[in-house]
Amino acid sequence: TTKPEQTEKKLREILPKSHWIRVNRLFVRFGQEICLPIHPKCDSCSLNAICSKDFTMEMAKRSKKKKK
């Protein structure tokens, strides 16, 4: 998917509701530790081979614009 809302919708379709909270916590931690909006740790990421990095790069651009 290209937007967070689309990703959330897809995950809700495939994940049992009983897993939503745990998966959310895992994604939040992943975003805090690996897939950072500025200087993501792509070299350390186990999803590097399948990641388009487009989303990460877009978030980095947005962050730079906010600082100006």
Coordinates of C-alpha atoms in Angstrom, one line a residue:
T1 CA 0.0 0.0 0.0
T2 CA 1.1 3.6 -0.4
K3 CA -0.8 5.2 2.5
P4 CA -1.0 4.3 6.2
E5 CA -4.8 4.2 6.0
Q6 CA -4.7 1.6 3.3
T7 CA -2.2 -0.5 5.2
E8 CA -4.4 -0.4 8.3
K9 CA -7.4 -1.5 6.3
K10 CA -5.5 -4.4 4.8
L11 CA -4.2 -5.5 8.2
R12 CA -7.7 -5.4 9.7
E13 CA -8.9 -7.7 6.9
I14 CA -6.2 -10.3 7.5
L15 CA -5.4 -10.1 11.2
P16 CA -7.8 -11.5 13.9
K17 CA -9.1 -8.7 16.1
S18 CA -7.5 -10.4 19.1
H19 CA -4.0 -9.6 17.6
W20 CA -4.6 -5.9 16.8
I21 CA -3.2 -4.5 20.0
R22 CA -0.1 -6.6 20.0
V23 CA 0.6 -6.0 16.3
N24 CA 0.1 -2.2 16.8
R25 CA 2.6 -2.2 19.7
L26 CA 5.1 -4.1 17.5
F27 CA 4.7 -1.6 14.7
V28 CA 5.1 1.3 17.0
R29 CA 8.3 -0.1 18.4
F30 CA 9.5 -0.9 14.9
G31 CA 8.9 2.7 13.9
Q32 CA 10.7 4.0 17.0
E33 CA 13.7 1.8 16.7
I34 CA 14.2 0.9 13.1
C35 CA 12.1 2.7 10.5
L36 CA 12.7 6.2 11.8
P37 CA 11.4 9.2 9.8
I38 CA 14.8 10.7 9.8
H39 CA 17.8 8.5 9.3
P40 CA 16.0 5.1 9.2
K41 CA 18.2 2.1 10.0
C42 CA 17.6 0.3 6.7
D43 CA 20.8 -1.6 7.1
S44 CA 19.5 -3.2 10.3
C45 CA 16.0 -3.8 9.0
S46 CA 14.9 -7.4 8.4
L47 CA 12.4 -6.1 5.9
N48 CA 15.0 -4.2 3.8
A49 CA 14.8 -6.7 0.9
I50 CA 11.1 -6.1 0.4
C51 CA 10.8 -2.5 1.4
S52 CA 10.3 0.1 -1.4
K53 CA 11.6 2.8 1.0
D54 CA 9.3 5.3 -0.8
F55 CA 7.2 5.7 2.4
T56 CA 10.3 6.3 4.6
M57 CA 11.8 8.8 2.1
E58 CA 8.5 10.7 1.9
M59 CA 8.3 10.9 5.7
A60 CA 11.9 12.2 5.8
K61 CA 10.9 14.9 3.3
R62 CA 7.9 16.0 5.3
S63 CA 10.0 16.2 8.5
K64 CA 12.5 18.4 6.8
K65 CA 9.8 20.8 5.5
K66 CA 8.3 21.1 9.0
K67 CA 11.7 22.2 10.4
K68 CA 12.0 25.2 8.0

